[in-house]
Amino acid sequence: MHLLPALDSPTSSLAATTGNNRAQPRKDAGASAAMTMNSKPELVAEAQAAEPNAPPGWSMAAPYKFPIDKLKRRTTHADFNPLVLVACGSFSPITMLHVQMFEMSAKYIEEHPQFEVVGNYLSPVSDSYTAKALTPAYHRLAMCELAVKDTDIMVDPWEASRRDEQGKPVYTRTADALAHFDHEINNVLGGIQAPDGTYKRARVALLIGADVAMTMGDPKVWAPADIDAIFEDFGVFIVERPAQADIEKVLVPLKKYKKVWVVPSFINDVSSTKVRAHLKNGHSVRDSVDELVIDYISNNGLYQGPGR
Ligand SMILES: Nc1ncnc2c1ncn2[C@@H]1O[C@H](COP(=O)(O)OP(=O)(O)OP(=O)(O)O)[C@@H](O)[C@H]1O
Ligand SMILES: NC(=O)c1ccc[n+]([C@@H]2O[C@H](COP(=O)(O)O)[C@@H](O)[C@H]2O)c1
């Protein structure tokens, strides 16, 4: 399993425009830091030494490859636009609801045909995301891979493994993460083929829970320019999360945006926070976490102490 890409391949470059011109990625996004990593072996060694428990196969030097194994390169319906859903988050650990977000969206899209889903991606954040220590990215990536094994979801390690010149993980703003997907699919791959043989740009849309959408009006958390880019250039599928956010209230500040789709969910209180608490207390999480992920957590002794 490819866990830590070095981000040095041409495909990881964000230099090209995103096709929507607004969400221009920051200059520090991706490629430049990676090239530095590769050109300075001592930094690579240092970064690897900092991750002594990483599973075999983990390599700072392995070139980054955008995952396309489950990407539909051709649509079957001429009338529907290709859509790629991207769920960004901590996934510490990934729960069944994270996977079900995609299933619920697929059902919603089937019932409101406008798009044909051609790709589903998880994009876990890097270890620099929050003040509290996150479970290391290589564990979170490995758990995500296990949870999506029998699904049509792919795990993109790009965000999780970006490093600065010192080899430290860097945070990627969500607008930049979406620009990365747009670039890989529409610029590098050239889009998605329609039944008539022509190529169409795929719409890349963010898939989030209503709790995250609720934070989007706070300029201390999201730069207003990023919010405009995310909602105007990309689009957002918001999955209801009644236990954490009132969808009606969530939608009020987002009224001005047209590319917003609300995906109905069912009443549940599944969250990674709750799973971590259960694990710490020795309680079962079988109802909300995939069995393979539970085994991985237990084999690696995760979530026993403080932190995420
Ligand atoms: N039960 C759920 N219903 C709807 N959306 C969810 C649910 N669980 C997670 N999500 C969404 O999945 C994305 C990634 O979530 P994240 O990894 O933060 O999980 P979480 O359960 O919210 O984590 P934590 O409890 O650690 O804050 C976010 O957009 C979040 O809103
Ligand atoms: N300014 C931003 O781009 C911004 C702000 C807050 C959260 N996010 C993203 O939203 C997701 C939320 O994840 P959590 O629910 O785990 O906090 C993460 O992927 C995070 O990167 C992005």
mmCIF file of C-alpha atoms and ligand atoms in Angstrom:
data_model
loop_
_atom_site.group_PDB
_atom_site.id
_atom_site.type_symbol
_atom_site.label_atom_id
_atom_site.label_comp_id
_atom_site.label_asym_id
_atom_site.label_seq_id
_atom_site.Cartn_x
_atom_site.Cartn_y
_atom_site.Cartn_z
ATOM 1 C CA MET A 1 0.000 0.000 0.000
ATOM 2 C CA HIS A 2 1.320 3.393 -0.913
ATOM 3 C CA LEU A 3 1.212 5.404 2.234
ATOM 4 C CA LEU A 4 3.480 8.360 2.041
ATOM 5 C CA PRO A 5 4.013 9.886 -1.359
ATOM 6 C CA ALA A 6 6.969 12.146 -1.902
ATOM 7 C CA LEU A 7 4.825 14.505 -3.965
ATOM 8 C CA ASP A 8 7.478 14.933 -6.563
ATOM 9 C CA SER A 9 5.703 13.630 -9.609
ATOM 10 C CA PRO A 10 4.511 16.067 -12.228
ATOM 11 C CA THR A 11 0.992 14.930 -11.453
ATOM 12 C CA SER A 12 1.156 16.402 -7.995
ATOM 13 C CA SER A 13 2.001 19.846 -9.257
ATOM 14 C CA LEU A 14 -0.644 22.451 -8.713
ATOM 15 C CA ALA A 15 0.989 24.865 -11.057
ATOM 16 C CA ALA A 16 -1.683 24.592 -13.704
ATOM 17 C CA THR A 17 -4.916 26.486 -13.373
ATOM 18 C CA THR A 18 -7.818 24.695 -11.838
ATOM 19 C CA GLY A 19 -10.174 25.363 -14.678
ATOM 20 C CA ASN A 20 -12.331 27.539 -12.506
ATOM 21 C CA ASN A 21 -9.739 30.233 -11.985
ATOM 22 C CA ARG A 22 -10.918 31.223 -8.554
ATOM 23 C CA ALA A 23 -9.505 28.499 -6.392
ATOM 24 C CA GLN A 24 -5.939 29.149 -7.284
ATOM 25 C CA PRO A 25 -3.836 27.053 -4.988
ATOM 26 C CA ARG A 26 -1.288 28.731 -2.803
ATOM 27 C CA LYS A 27 2.251 28.801 -4.060
ATOM 28 C CA ASP A 28 3.399 26.543 -1.218
ATOM 29 C CA ALA A 29 0.926 23.798 -2.089
ATOM 30 C CA GLY A 30 2.467 20.427 -2.774
ATOM 31 C CA ALA A 31 5.095 20.088 -5.352
ATOM 32 C CA SER A 32 7.746 22.527 -4.208
ATOM 33 C CA ALA A 33 7.976 21.114 -0.693
ATOM 34 C CA ALA A 34 8.135 17.605 -2.083
ATOM 35 C CA MET A 35 10.920 18.404 -4.450
ATOM 36 C CA THR A 36 12.868 19.812 -1.565
ATOM 37 C CA MET A 37 12.282 16.609 0.346
ATOM 38 C CA ASN A 38 13.625 14.515 -2.463
ATOM 39 C CA SER A 39 16.591 16.711 -3.133
ATOM 40 C CA LYS A 40 17.668 16.588 0.522
ATOM 41 C CA PRO A 41 18.092 12.966 1.578
ATOM 42 C CA GLU A 42 18.958 13.971 5.141
ATOM 43 C CA LEU A 43 15.482 15.490 5.484
ATOM 44 C CA VAL A 44 13.926 12.324 4.151
ATOM 45 C CA ALA A 45 15.876 10.235 6.650
ATOM 46 C CA GLU A 46 14.903 12.602 9.450
ATOM 47 C CA ALA A 47 11.232 12.430 8.533
ATOM 48 C CA GLN A 48 11.363 8.644 8.357
ATOM 49 C CA ALA A 49 13.104 8.447 11.712
ATOM 50 C CA ALA A 50 10.281 10.519 13.138
ATOM 51 C CA GLU A 51 7.805 7.811 12.072
ATOM 52 C CA PRO A 52 9.490 4.662 13.449
ATOM 53 C CA ASN A 53 6.241 2.740 13.710
ATOM 54 C CA ALA A 54 5.122 3.245 10.160
ATOM 55 C CA PRO A 55 4.142 0.004 8.451
ATOM 56 C CA PRO A 56 6.440 -1.693 5.938
ATOM 57 C CA GLY A 57 6.169 -0.161 2.499
ATOM 58 C CA TRP A 58 5.895 3.323 3.917
ATOM 59 C CA SER A 59 8.415 5.449 2.158
ATOM 60 C CA MET A 60 9.109 9.116 1.948
ATOM 61 C CA ALA A 61 10.865 8.560 -1.326
ATOM 62 C CA ALA A 62 8.045 6.748 -3.136
ATOM 63 C CA PRO A 63 6.668 8.980 -5.852
ATOM 64 C CA TYR A 64 3.150 10.252 -5.353
ATOM 65 C CA LYS A 65 0.553 8.760 -7.627
ATOM 66 C CA PHE A 66 -2.975 10.089 -7.741
ATOM 67 C CA PRO A 67 -5.286 7.083 -7.155
ATOM 68 C CA ILE A 68 -7.497 6.329 -10.147
ATOM 69 C CA ASP A 69 -8.096 2.579 -9.766
ATOM 70 C CA LYS A 70 -11.794 3.087 -8.984
ATOM 71 C CA LEU A 71 -12.296 6.227 -11.082
ATOM 72 C CA LYS A 72 -14.815 5.782 -13.897
ATOM 73 C CA ARG A 73 -13.008 7.211 -16.906
ATOM 74 C CA ARG A 74 -16.139 7.169 -19.060
ATOM 75 C CA THR A 75 -19.723 8.126 -18.264
ATOM 76 C CA THR A 76 -22.651 5.972 -19.343
ATOM 77 C CA HIS A 77 -25.271 8.742 -19.547
ATOM 78 C CA ALA A 78 -24.793 11.427 -22.170
ATOM 79 C CA ASP A 79 -27.041 13.887 -20.353
ATOM 80 C CA PHE A 80 -25.419 13.859 -16.926
ATOM 81 C CA ASN A 81 -22.270 15.665 -15.939
ATOM 82 C CA PRO A 82 -19.447 13.665 -14.369
ATOM 83 C CA LEU A 83 -19.079 14.284 -10.648
ATOM 84 C CA VAL A 84 -16.244 13.545 -8.240
ATOM 85 C CA LEU A 85 -17.035 13.646 -4.529
ATOM 86 C CA VAL A 86 -14.253 14.501 -2.098
ATOM 87 C CA ALA A 87 -14.653 14.060 1.662
ATOM 88 C CA CYS A 88 -12.007 15.921 3.648
ATOM 89 C CA GLY A 89 -11.599 15.277 7.362
ATOM 90 C CA SER A 90 -9.558 13.781 10.167
ATOM 91 C CA PHE A 91 -10.931 10.231 9.948
ATOM 92 C CA SER A 92 -9.454 9.421 13.329
ATOM 93 C CA PRO A 93 -10.668 6.780 13.094
ATOM 94 C CA ILE A 94 -12.833 6.328 10.007
ATOM 95 C CA THR A 95 -16.369 5.255 10.941
ATOM 96 C CA MET A 96 -19.129 3.529 8.999
ATOM 97 C CA LEU A 97 -20.862 6.881 8.655
ATOM 98 C CA HIS A 98 -17.927 8.278 6.698
ATOM 99 C CA VAL A 99 -18.441 5.508 4.148
ATOM 100 C CA GLN A 100 -22.216 5.863 4.292
ATOM 101 C CA MET A 101 -21.917 9.565 3.412
ATOM 102 C CA PHE A 102 -20.931 8.451 -0.089
ATOM 103 C CA GLU A 103 -23.689 5.822 -0.262
ATOM 104 C CA MET A 104 -26.329 8.335 0.840
ATOM 105 C CA SER A 105 -25.050 10.835 -1.728
ATOM 106 C CA ALA A 106 -25.143 8.212 -4.480
ATOM 107 C CA LYS A 107 -28.758 7.446 -3.608
ATOM 108 C CA TYR A 108 -29.635 11.147 -3.534
ATOM 109 C CA ILE A 109 -28.013 11.678 -6.946
ATOM 110 C CA GLU A 110 -29.862 8.691 -8.393
ATOM 111 C CA GLU A 111 -33.123 10.210 -7.224
ATOM 112 C CA HIS A 112 -32.204 13.700 -8.510
ATOM 113 C CA PRO A 113 -30.305 12.885 -11.692
ATOM 114 C CA GLN A 114 -28.112 15.718 -12.832
ATOM 115 C CA PHE A 115 -24.745 14.120 -12.288
ATOM 116 C CA GLU A 116 -23.106 10.771 -12.801
ATOM 117 C CA VAL A 117 -20.714 9.987 -9.974
ATOM 118 C CA VAL A 118 -17.397 8.896 -11.479
ATOM 119 C CA GLY A 119 -15.152 9.140 -8.437
ATOM 120 C CA ASN A 120 -15.373 9.047 -4.650
ATOM 121 C CA TYR A 121 -12.384 10.130 -2.595
ATOM 122 C CA LEU A 122 -11.380 10.434 1.049
ATOM 123 C CA SER A 123 -8.737 13.063 1.696
ATOM 124 C CA PRO A 124 -7.488 12.795 5.280
ATOM 125 C CA VAL A 125 -5.849 15.884 6.809
ATOM 126 C CA SER A 126 -2.178 15.911 7.684
ATOM 127 C CA ASP A 127 -0.906 15.595 11.238
ATOM 128 C CA SER A 128 -0.613 19.365 11.472
ATOM 129 C CA TYR A 129 -4.386 19.888 11.433
ATOM 130 C CA THR A 130 -5.305 20.591 15.048
ATOM 131 C CA ALA A 131 -3.628 21.639 18.232
ATOM 132 C CA LYS A 132 -4.398 18.249 19.750
ATOM 133 C CA ALA A 133 -2.199 15.441 18.437
ATOM 134 C CA LEU A 134 -3.947 13.372 15.799
ATOM 135 C CA THR A 135 -3.249 9.681 15.388
ATOM 136 C CA PRO A 136 -0.405 9.646 12.843
ATOM 137 C CA ALA A 137 -1.460 10.064 9.234
ATOM 138 C CA TYR A 138 -0.048 6.695 8.163
ATOM 139 C CA HIS A 139 -2.386 4.951 10.625
ATOM 140 C CA ARG A 140 -5.372 7.052 9.529
ATOM 141 C CA LEU A 141 -4.586 6.361 5.858
ATOM 142 C CA ALA A 142 -4.194 2.644 6.534
ATOM 143 C CA MET A 143 -7.542 2.522 8.375
ATOM 144 C CA CYS A 144 -9.245 4.431 5.551
ATOM 145 C CA GLU A 145 -7.847 1.947 3.010
ATOM 146 C CA LEU A 146 -9.224 -0.963 5.057
ATOM 147 C CA ALA A 147 -12.647 0.649 5.424
ATOM 148 C CA VAL A 148 -13.039 1.262 1.676
ATOM 149 C CA LYS A 149 -11.654 -2.091 0.558
ATOM 150 C CA ASP A 150 -14.973 -3.366 -0.785
ATOM 151 C CA THR A 151 -16.394 -0.025 -1.906
ATOM 152 C CA ASP A 152 -15.932 2.321 -4.850
ATOM 153 C CA ILE A 153 -14.183 4.876 -2.623
ATOM 154 C CA MET A 154 -10.502 5.774 -3.039
ATOM 155 C CA VAL A 155 -8.099 7.257 -0.486
ATOM 156 C CA ASP A 156 -5.871 10.072 -1.687
ATOM 157 C CA PRO A 157 -2.808 10.459 0.563
ATOM 158 C CA TRP A 158 -1.778 13.822 -0.946
ATOM 159 C CA GLU A 159 -3.155 16.102 1.784
ATOM 160 C CA ALA A 160 -2.137 13.801 4.621
ATOM 161 C CA SER A 161 1.453 13.542 3.523
ATOM 162 C CA ARG A 162 2.385 17.047 2.449
ATOM 163 C CA ARG A 163 5.533 18.297 4.164
ATOM 164 C CA ASP A 164 7.378 21.562 4.428
ATOM 165 C CA GLU A 165 11.062 22.058 3.786
ATOM 166 C CA GLN A 166 11.893 20.839 7.275
ATOM 167 C CA GLY A 167 9.968 17.638 6.686
ATOM 168 C CA LYS A 168 7.119 18.692 8.984
ATOM 169 C CA PRO A 169 3.519 17.989 7.951
ATOM 170 C CA VAL A 170 1.749 21.022 6.530
ATOM 171 C CA TYR A 171 -1.931 21.839 6.595
ATOM 172 C CA THR A 172 -3.846 22.103 3.331
ATOM 173 C CA ARG A 173 -6.885 24.357 3.201
ATOM 174 C CA THR A 174 -9.912 22.612 1.767
ATOM 175 C CA ALA A 175 -10.102 24.945 -1.253
ATOM 176 C CA ASP A 176 -6.555 23.902 -2.134
ATOM 177 C CA ALA A 177 -7.368 20.231 -1.631
ATOM 178 C CA LEU A 178 -10.286 20.531 -4.073
ATOM 179 C CA ALA A 179 -8.053 22.377 -6.546
ATOM 180 C CA HIS A 180 -5.643 19.427 -6.344
ATOM 181 C CA PHE A 181 -8.411 16.963 -7.322
ATOM 182 C CA ASP A 182 -9.627 19.262 -10.080
ATOM 183 C CA HIS A 183 -6.116 19.515 -11.451
ATOM 184 C CA GLU A 184 -5.449 15.765 -11.341
ATOM 185 C CA ILE A 185 -8.734 14.789 -12.958
ATOM 186 C CA ASN A 186 -9.342 17.614 -15.395
ATOM 187 C CA ASN A 187 -5.870 18.811 -16.305
ATOM 188 C CA VAL A 188 -3.638 15.771 -15.879
ATOM 189 C CA LEU A 189 -6.133 13.102 -16.975
ATOM 190 C CA GLY A 190 -7.942 15.439 -19.370
ATOM 191 C CA GLY A 191 -11.411 14.955 -17.875
ATOM 192 C CA ILE A 192 -13.926 12.151 -18.272
ATOM 193 C CA GLN A 193 -15.003 10.659 -21.571
ATOM 194 C CA ALA A 194 -18.657 11.027 -22.580
ATOM 195 C CA PRO A 195 -20.446 8.199 -24.457
ATOM 196 C CA ASP A 196 -19.845 10.083 -27.726
ATOM 197 C CA GLY A 197 -16.081 9.946 -27.160
ATOM 198 C CA THR A 198 -15.585 13.603 -26.271
ATOM 199 C CA TYR A 199 -14.072 14.628 -22.938
ATOM 200 C CA LYS A 200 -15.907 16.632 -20.296
ATOM 201 C CA ARG A 201 -14.510 18.335 -17.220
ATOM 202 C CA ALA A 202 -15.723 16.549 -14.109
ATOM 203 C CA ARG A 203 -17.264 18.639 -11.372
ATOM 204 C CA VAL A 204 -15.273 18.200 -8.183
ATOM 205 C CA ALA A 205 -17.520 18.722 -5.162
ATOM 206 C CA LEU A 206 -16.867 18.696 -1.444
ATOM 207 C CA LEU A 207 -18.769 16.136 0.618
ATOM 208 C CA ILE A 208 -19.228 17.201 4.239
ATOM 209 C CA GLY A 209 -21.462 16.693 7.215
ATOM 210 C CA ALA A 210 -23.771 19.472 8.339
ATOM 211 C CA ASP A 211 -21.590 20.128 11.404
ATOM 212 C CA VAL A 212 -18.695 21.220 9.206
ATOM 213 C CA ALA A 213 -21.030 23.268 6.995
ATOM 214 C CA MET A 214 -22.185 25.035 10.143
ATOM 215 C CA THR A 215 -18.662 26.378 10.749
ATOM 216 C CA MET A 216 -18.367 27.813 7.247
ATOM 217 C CA GLY A 217 -19.818 31.193 8.121
ATOM 218 C CA ASP A 218 -17.039 31.801 10.639
ATOM 219 C CA PRO A 219 -14.257 33.819 8.979
ATOM 220 C CA LYS A 220 -11.878 32.822 11.766
ATOM 221 C CA VAL A 221 -12.189 29.218 10.580
ATOM 222 C CA TRP A 222 -12.689 29.640 6.822
ATOM 223 C CA ALA A 223 -11.374 32.520 4.718
ATOM 224 C CA PRO A 224 -14.373 34.076 2.941
ATOM 225 C CA ALA A 225 -12.491 33.847 -0.395
ATOM 226 C CA ASP A 226 -12.082 30.097 0.182
ATOM 227 C CA ILE A 227 -15.795 29.739 0.932
ATOM 228 C CA ASP A 228 -16.642 31.528 -2.323
ATOM 229 C CA ALA A 229 -14.255 29.251 -4.200
ATOM 230 C CA ILE A 230 -15.605 26.096 -2.566
ATOM 231 C CA PHE A 231 -19.259 26.973 -3.199
ATOM 232 C CA GLU A 232 -18.984 28.765 -6.538
ATOM 233 C CA ASP A 233 -16.214 26.962 -8.370
ATOM 234 C CA PHE A 234 -16.714 23.504 -6.947
ATOM 235 C CA GLY A 235 -19.969 22.834 -5.065
ATOM 236 C CA VAL A 236 -20.865 21.157 -1.802
ATOM 237 C CA PHE A 237 -22.901 18.110 -0.894
ATOM 238 C CA ILE A 238 -23.979 18.499 2.734
ATOM 239 C CA VAL A 239 -25.036 15.347 4.551
ATOM 240 C CA GLU A 240 -27.522 15.985 7.322
ATOM 241 C CA ARG A 241 -26.164 15.321 10.786
ATOM 242 C CA PRO A 242 -29.154 15.985 13.020
ATOM 243 C CA ALA A 243 -27.326 15.013 16.217
ATOM 244 C CA GLN A 244 -24.850 17.859 15.664
ATOM 245 C CA ALA A 245 -26.428 20.532 13.477
ATOM 246 C CA ASP A 246 -29.833 21.877 12.486
ATOM 247 C CA ILE A 247 -29.744 21.815 8.684
ATOM 248 C CA GLU A 248 -32.187 24.733 8.366
ATOM 249 C CA LYS A 249 -29.839 26.940 10.389
ATOM 250 C CA VAL A 250 -26.825 25.642 8.489
ATOM 251 C CA LEU A 251 -28.351 26.691 5.169
ATOM 252 C CA VAL A 252 -29.231 30.290 6.138
ATOM 253 C CA PRO A 253 -25.794 31.854 5.500
ATOM 254 C CA LEU A 254 -25.324 29.643 2.420
ATOM 255 C CA LYS A 255 -28.512 30.834 0.662
ATOM 256 C CA LYS A 256 -26.611 32.905 -1.874
ATOM 257 C CA TYR A 257 -24.857 29.835 -3.268
ATOM 258 C CA LYS A 258 -26.504 27.677 -5.902
ATOM 259 C CA LYS A 259 -24.223 24.651 -5.952
ATOM 260 C CA VAL A 260 -25.394 23.244 -2.631
ATOM 261 C CA TRP A 261 -27.063 19.865 -2.353
ATOM 262 C CA VAL A 262 -28.496 18.554 0.903
ATOM 263 C CA VAL A 263 -28.271 14.798 1.319
ATOM 264 C CA PRO A 264 -30.803 13.296 3.725
ATOM 265 C CA SER A 265 -29.399 11.054 6.417
ATOM 266 C CA PHE A 266 -30.850 9.055 9.268
ATOM 267 C CA ILE A 267 -30.775 9.848 12.957
ATOM 268 C CA ASN A 268 -27.430 8.709 14.327
ATOM 269 C CA ASP A 269 -24.860 9.923 16.770
ATOM 270 C CA VAL A 270 -21.866 8.185 15.236
ATOM 271 C CA SER A 271 -18.681 10.242 15.461
ATOM 272 C CA SER A 272 -14.981 9.570 15.688
ATOM 273 C CA THR A 273 -15.006 11.296 19.079
ATOM 274 C CA LYS A 274 -17.528 8.788 20.414
ATOM 275 C CA VAL A 275 -15.590 5.883 18.904
ATOM 276 C CA ARG A 276 -12.355 7.075 20.534
ATOM 277 C CA ALA A 277 -14.125 7.380 23.893
ATOM 278 C CA HIS A 278 -15.583 3.865 23.587
ATOM 279 C CA LEU A 279 -12.205 2.402 22.642
ATOM 280 C CA LYS A 280 -10.534 4.084 25.581
ATOM 281 C CA ASN A 281 -13.156 2.662 27.931
ATOM 282 C CA GLY A 282 -12.894 -0.803 26.435
ATOM 283 C CA HIS A 283 -16.422 -0.680 24.973
ATOM 284 C CA SER A 284 -17.397 -2.256 21.682
ATOM 285 C CA VAL A 285 -17.467 -0.110 18.532
ATOM 286 C CA ARG A 286 -18.701 -2.904 16.258
ATOM 287 C CA ASP A 287 -21.865 -1.020 15.377
ATOM 288 C CA SER A 288 -19.998 1.970 13.986
ATOM 289 C CA VAL A 289 -16.546 0.860 12.824
ATOM 290 C CA ASP A 290 -15.588 -1.660 10.136
ATOM 291 C CA GLU A 291 -14.263 -4.949 11.494
ATOM 292 C CA LEU A 292 -10.944 -4.636 9.622
ATOM 293 C CA VAL A 293 -10.464 -1.184 11.127
ATOM 294 C CA ILE A 294 -11.236 -2.508 14.609
ATOM 295 C CA ASP A 295 -8.591 -5.208 14.152
ATOM 296 C CA TYR A 296 -6.087 -2.611 12.921
ATOM 297 C CA ILE A 297 -6.791 -0.400 15.943
ATOM 298 C CA SER A 298 -6.347 -3.296 18.310
ATOM 299 C CA ASN A 299 -3.203 -4.644 16.607
ATOM 300 C CA ASN A 300 -1.594 -1.217 16.756
ATOM 301 C CA GLY A 301 -2.825 -0.271 20.232
ATOM 302 C CA LEU A 302 -4.458 2.938 18.986
ATOM 303 C CA TYR A 303 -6.727 5.298 20.920
ATOM 304 C CA GLN A 304 -5.755 4.110 24.374
ATOM 305 C CA GLY A 305 -4.328 7.393 25.627
ATOM 306 C CA PRO A 306 -5.174 11.083 25.244
ATOM 307 C CA GLY A 307 -5.298 12.671 21.799
ATOM 308 C CA ARG A 308 -7.166 11.949 18.562
HETATM 309 N N1 LIG B 1 -22.441 10.748 11.435
HETATM 310 C C1 LIG B 1 -22.130 11.613 10.472
HETATM 311 N N2 LIG B 1 -23.101 12.170 9.709
HETATM 312 C C2 LIG B 1 -22.797 13.060 8.731
HETATM 313 N N3 LIG B 1 -21.546 13.472 8.450
HETATM 314 C C3 LIG B 1 -20.543 12.953 9.166
HETATM 315 C C4 LIG B 1 -20.776 11.994 10.201
HETATM 316 N N4 LIG B 1 -19.581 11.644 10.743
HETATM 317 C C5 LIG B 1 -18.651 12.369 10.096
HETATM 318 N N5 LIG B 1 -19.219 13.151 9.154
HETATM 319 C C6 LIG B 1 -18.540 14.087 8.250
HETATM 320 O O1 LIG B 1 -17.367 13.458 7.755
HETATM 321 C C7 LIG B 1 -16.351 14.434 7.527
HETATM 322 C C8 LIG B 1 -15.075 14.021 8.225
HETATM 323 O O2 LIG B 1 -15.415 13.911 9.568
HETATM 324 P P1 LIG B 1 -14.401 13.762 10.764
HETATM 325 O O3 LIG B 1 -13.253 12.956 10.360
HETATM 326 O O4 LIG B 1 -14.156 15.059 11.400
HETATM 327 O O5 LIG B 1 -15.349 12.848 11.701
HETATM 328 P P2 LIG B 1 -16.094 13.262 13.009
HETATM 329 O O6 LIG B 1 -16.867 12.094 13.458
HETATM 330 O O7 LIG B 1 -16.845 14.545 12.816
HETATM 331 O O8 LIG B 1 -14.790 13.484 13.904
HETATM 332 P P3 LIG B 1 -14.566 14.052 15.367
HETATM 333 O O9 LIG B 1 -15.617 13.437 16.233
HETATM 334 O O10 LIG B 1 -13.183 13.614 15.655
HETATM 335 O O11 LIG B 1 -14.713 15.550 15.257
HETATM 336 C C9 LIG B 1 -16.915 15.761 8.056
HETATM 337 O O12 LIG B 1 -17.432 16.486 6.958
HETATM 338 C C10 LIG B 1 -18.033 15.316 8.968
HETATM 339 O O13 LIG B 1 -19.055 16.281 9.070
HETATM 340 N N1 LIG B 2 -10.138 26.941 6.083
HETATM 341 C C1 LIG B 2 -10.318 25.703 5.704
HETATM 342 O O1 LIG B 2 -10.007 25.291 4.598
HETATM 343 C C2 LIG B 2 -10.910 24.750 6.701
HETATM 344 C C3 LIG B 2 -11.387 25.167 7.940
HETATM 345 C C4 LIG B 2 -11.914 24.204 8.800
HETATM 346 C C5 LIG B 2 -11.976 22.875 8.443
HETATM 347 N N2 LIG B 2 -11.517 22.520 7.215
HETATM 348 C C6 LIG B 2 -11.517 21.114 6.806
HETATM 349 O O2 LIG B 2 -12.720 20.505 7.137
HETATM 350 C C7 LIG B 2 -12.474 19.172 7.509
HETATM 351 C C8 LIG B 2 -13.105 19.024 8.847
HETATM 352 O O3 LIG B 2 -12.587 18.002 9.521
HETATM 353 P P1 LIG B 2 -12.900 17.795 11.064
HETATM 354 O O4 LIG B 2 -14.402 17.648 11.163
HETATM 355 O O5 LIG B 2 -12.151 16.568 11.394
HETATM 356 O O6 LIG B 2 -12.428 19.011 11.811
HETATM 357 C C9 LIG B 2 -10.955 18.975 7.465
HETATM 358 O O7 LIG B 2 -10.620 18.336 6.264
HETATM 359 C C10 LIG B 2 -10.409 20.375 7.468
HETATM 360 O O8 LIG B 2 -9.208 20.522 6.717
HETATM 361 C C11 LIG B 2 -10.990 23.406 6.351
#
